XYZ file of C-alpha atoms in Angstrom:
111
model
C -4.385 6.848 -11.387
C -6.958 6.217 -8.651
C -9.491 8.548 -10.223
C -9.033 6.821 -13.578
C -9.957 3.534 -11.851
C -13.189 5.036 -10.506
C -12.098 5.929 -6.971
C -13.253 9.168 -5.364
C -10.080 10.944 -4.222
C -9.563 13.683 -1.652
C -6.036 15.065 -1.380
C -4.800 16.412 1.940
C -1.300 17.713 2.627
C 0.257 16.237 5.771
C 1.539 19.016 8.012
C 3.495 16.668 10.293
C 4.005 13.479 8.255
C 5.819 11.489 10.946
C 3.147 12.178 13.592
C 0.305 11.633 11.144
C 1.762 8.345 9.908
C 2.296 7.248 13.513
C -1.324 8.135 14.330
C -2.362 5.778 11.513
C -0.204 2.983 13.019
C 2.243 2.951 10.107
C 5.580 1.581 11.338
C 8.298 4.133 10.576
C 10.445 1.476 8.874
C 7.593 1.045 6.344
C 6.911 4.761 5.853
C 7.020 6.211 2.376
C 5.872 9.243 0.427
C 2.092 8.814 0.154
C -0.535 7.720 2.655
C -4.003 6.614 1.585
C -6.922 5.771 3.838
C -9.618 3.658 2.226
C -12.504 1.748 3.765
C -10.820 1.315 7.147
C -7.360 0.426 5.802
C -4.132 2.396 5.362
C -2.010 2.120 2.215
C 1.471 3.574 2.401
C 3.661 4.334 -0.591
C 3.324 3.047 -4.143
C 1.030 0.057 -3.470
C -0.153 -1.672 -6.672
C -3.909 -1.494 -7.239
C -4.083 -5.304 -7.474
C -2.886 -5.603 -3.851
C -5.017 -2.675 -2.631
C -8.144 -4.081 -4.282
C -7.490 -7.549 -2.832
C -7.420 -6.070 0.679
C -10.623 -4.105 0.098
C -12.330 -7.250 -1.257
C -11.001 -9.870 1.190
C -10.975 -7.666 4.338
C -7.979 -9.310 6.109
C -7.298 -8.507 9.765
C -4.490 -6.027 9.076
C -4.025 -2.281 9.461
C -2.844 -1.908 5.886
C -0.188 -2.352 3.231
C 3.075 -0.543 2.620
C 5.727 -0.300 -0.056
C 8.703 1.237 1.752
C 10.749 3.719 -0.232
C 9.909 4.463 -3.822
C 10.884 1.394 -5.886
C 11.463 2.058 -9.567
C 8.734 0.492 -11.671
C 6.066 0.693 -8.974
C 2.836 2.602 -9.744
C 3.772 6.229 -10.288
C 7.473 5.348 -10.497
C 7.571 4.040 -14.052
C 4.680 1.572 -13.887
C 6.785 -1.396 -15.000
C 4.794 -4.630 -14.491
C 8.055 -6.600 -14.351
C 9.514 -4.487 -11.511
C 10.125 -6.671 -8.458
C 9.439 -5.409 -4.940
C 7.509 -6.565 -1.880
C 4.267 -5.140 -0.547
C 4.217 -5.511 3.236
C 1.080 -6.062 5.329
C 1.270 -4.558 8.821
C -0.842 -4.498 11.964
C -3.411 -7.042 13.117
C -2.504 -10.580 12.070
C 0.492 -9.252 10.108
C 2.150 -7.861 13.243
C 5.130 -5.620 12.518
C 5.113 -6.689 8.883
C 4.826 -9.690 6.596
C 5.026 -9.975 2.829
C 1.513 -9.799 1.377
C 2.275 -9.412 -2.336
C 5.399 -9.844 -4.478
C 5.156 -7.418 -7.375
C 6.699 -8.468 -10.673
C 6.320 -12.203 -10.078
C 4.106 -14.769 -11.800
C 2.282 -15.553 -8.539
C 2.336 -12.269 -6.570
C 0.011 -13.496 -3.794
C 2.062 -16.644 -3.149
C 4.214 -15.431 -0.323
């Protein structure tokens, strides 16, 4: 999906996921299956491209975004635009975690 959107992608297997997620300041309660580092931010789990691209454009004072677990309908899990789940910002001004984006809603950035 990322390559199809024009992103250069390097895949690296995590040998010790818990330690490597911790080293990237990902709170364990927000941990998921995939970790992406992009332009100084960390994206954990099935984060929608709309939220990821907003962070890369707006450059908020956060460590990154996370979608805990693997919600059905999220990117890579069925890609259902009506699927509802929260994308959590963490680190920096977001502290331990605040809702950044509400997937599947008419106004996803209105948190």
